[in-house]
Amino acid sequence: MRCSHCRKCCQDTMMELCEADMARLERRGHRRQDFSYIGVDGIPRLRNVGTWCFFYDEEKRRCREYASRPLGCALYPVNVDQDGVPVIDGLCPEAGSIDGKELQLKGKRLRMLLATIDAEARRRATE
């Protein structure tokens, strides 16, 4: 899949973050409290500034941290439904460019990521 820079996935994001995502962005010089927040469910998410993701550069219409972006952003527009089945978010205008093999591969990686995020949230809740 190739991004067309439509900006839809960067607007009003609720992207979940794992510890590895946050550590990577911190190594890039960002402060965790600036780019993320903990949701009511205990899961860290990307912070929005206005309607845009913290890392979105409105002038350039690009992610300022594209190479270091969270794994969930890299896997988008693949999501998983309630049953864990990989699905494509129809919001993305490039959704049709994802073939079945890419959908399955990204879906598997996304399920693993979500399991990691859930485990990390459970661990934080008991600390």
Short mmCIF file of C-alpha atoms in Angstrom, two decimals:
data_model
loop_
_atom_site.label_atom_id
_atom_site.label_comp_id
_atom_site.label_asym_id
_atom_site.label_seq_id
_atom_site.Cartn_x
_atom_site.Cartn_y
_atom_site.Cartn_z
CA MET A 1 0.00 0.00 0.00
CA ARG A 2 1.17 3.50 -0.75
CA CYS A 3 -0.04 6.50 1.26
CA SER A 4 -1.75 9.23 -0.78
CA HIS A 5 -1.41 11.73 2.10
CA CYS A 6 -5.15 12.28 2.29
CA ARG A 7 -4.74 13.09 6.02
CA LYS A 8 -7.83 11.17 7.10
CA CYS A 9 -5.96 8.76 9.38
CA CYS A 10 -4.13 11.67 11.06
CA GLN A 11 -7.31 13.49 12.00
CA ASP A 12 -8.92 12.88 15.40
CA THR A 13 -6.78 9.80 15.92
CA MET A 14 -7.27 7.43 18.82
CA MET A 15 -4.25 5.31 17.86
CA GLU A 16 -3.19 2.97 20.65
CA LEU A 17 0.48 2.89 21.60
CA CYS A 18 2.67 0.16 22.99
CA GLU A 19 5.70 0.77 25.22
CA ALA A 20 8.05 0.18 22.27
CA ASP A 21 6.29 2.90 20.26
CA MET A 22 6.57 5.38 23.11
CA ALA A 23 10.21 4.53 23.85
CA ARG A 24 11.13 4.92 20.18
CA LEU A 25 9.47 8.35 20.00
CA GLU A 26 11.16 9.39 23.25
CA ARG A 27 14.55 8.43 21.76
CA ARG A 28 13.68 10.80 18.91
CA GLY A 29 13.50 13.62 21.48
CA HIS A 30 9.77 13.78 22.20
CA ARG A 31 8.33 13.78 25.69
CA ARG A 32 5.79 11.05 26.36
CA GLN A 33 3.40 13.43 28.12
CA ASP A 34 3.40 15.68 25.04
CA PHE A 35 2.51 13.08 22.40
CA SER A 36 0.38 10.63 24.41
CA TYR A 37 -2.24 10.26 27.09
CA ILE A 38 -3.68 7.33 29.02
CA GLY A 39 -7.30 6.61 28.08
CA VAL A 40 -9.97 5.71 30.62
CA ASP A 41 -9.30 2.07 29.69
CA GLY A 42 -5.66 2.42 30.80
CA ILE A 43 -4.33 2.27 27.24
CA PRO A 44 -1.91 4.94 25.98
CA ARG A 45 -3.01 6.75 22.84
CA LEU A 46 -1.62 9.38 20.52
CA ARG A 47 -2.57 12.89 21.56
CA ASN A 48 -4.30 15.21 19.13
CA VAL A 49 -3.48 18.90 18.84
CA GLY A 50 -6.73 20.43 17.70
CA THR A 51 -8.04 17.88 15.24
CA TRP A 52 -4.62 16.52 14.15
CA CYS A 53 -2.27 13.91 15.52
CA PHE A 54 0.54 15.43 17.58
CA PHE A 55 3.06 14.41 14.90
CA TYR A 56 1.13 15.69 11.90
CA ASP A 57 2.67 18.69 10.10
CA GLU A 58 -0.24 20.60 8.55
CA GLU A 59 1.99 22.74 6.36
CA LYS A 60 3.84 19.80 4.80
CA ARG A 61 0.82 17.48 5.00
CA ARG A 62 3.05 14.75 6.37
CA CYS A 63 3.85 12.95 9.59
CA ARG A 64 6.90 14.49 11.26
CA GLU A 65 7.87 11.04 12.57
CA TYR A 66 6.86 8.84 9.65
CA ALA A 67 9.98 6.65 9.87
CA SER A 68 9.49 6.24 13.63
CA ARG A 69 5.69 6.26 13.68
CA PRO A 70 3.76 3.87 15.94
CA LEU A 71 3.29 0.36 14.60
CA GLY A 72 -0.49 0.83 14.51
CA CYS A 73 0.01 3.74 12.11
CA ALA A 74 2.29 1.62 9.92
CA LEU A 75 -0.31 -1.16 9.79
CA TYR A 76 -3.22 1.14 9.00
CA PRO A 77 -5.71 0.92 7.26
CA VAL A 78 -5.83 -2.66 8.49
CA ASN A 79 -7.94 -3.08 11.61
CA VAL A 80 -9.43 -6.13 13.30
CA ASP A 81 -13.12 -6.62 13.96
CA GLN A 82 -14.65 -7.82 17.25
CA ASP A 83 -13.73 -11.40 16.38
CA GLY A 84 -10.10 -10.55 15.58
CA VAL A 85 -10.63 -10.90 11.82
CA PRO A 86 -8.53 -8.47 9.76
CA VAL A 87 -10.60 -5.81 8.00
CA ILE A 88 -9.75 -2.72 5.98
CA ASP A 89 -10.92 0.68 7.18
CA GLY A 90 -12.99 2.10 4.34
CA LEU A 91 -12.09 5.63 5.46
CA CYS A 92 -8.72 5.24 3.70
CA PRO A 93 -8.88 6.12 -0.01
CA GLU A 94 -6.02 3.67 -0.69
CA ALA A 95 -7.82 0.78 1.02
CA GLY A 96 -8.43 -0.89 -2.34
CA SER A 97 -4.70 -1.19 -2.94
CA ILE A 98 -4.29 -3.77 -0.17
CA ASP A 99 -4.33 -7.34 -1.43
CA GLY A 100 -5.37 -10.40 0.56
CA LYS A 101 -1.81 -11.40 1.45
CA GLU A 102 -0.99 -7.94 2.85
CA LEU A 103 -4.29 -7.88 4.74
CA GLN A 104 -3.54 -11.21 6.41
CA LEU A 105 0.07 -10.30 7.25
CA LYS A 106 -0.83 -6.90 8.68
CA GLY A 107 -3.82 -8.40 10.49
CA LYS A 108 -1.56 -10.93 12.22
CA ARG A 109 0.89 -8.22 13.25
CA LEU A 110 -1.99 -6.04 14.48
CA ARG A 111 -3.45 -8.83 16.62
CA MET A 112 0.00 -9.32 18.18
CA LEU A 113 0.34 -5.57 18.78
CA LEU A 114 -3.09 -5.34 20.41
CA ALA A 115 -2.29 -8.30 22.66
CA THR A 116 0.92 -6.54 23.72
CA ILE A 117 -0.90 -3.26 24.39
CA ASP A 118 -3.55 -5.07 26.46
CA ALA A 119 -0.89 -6.94 28.47
CA GLU A 120 0.99 -3.71 29.13
CA ALA A 121 -2.23 -2.00 30.30
CA ARG A 122 -2.97 -4.90 32.67
CA ARG A 123 0.56 -4.70 34.05
CA ARG A 124 0.27 -0.92 34.60
CA ALA A 125 -3.05 -1.44 36.40
CA THR A 126 -1.40 -3.75 38.95
CA GLU A 127 1.66 -1.55 39.59
#
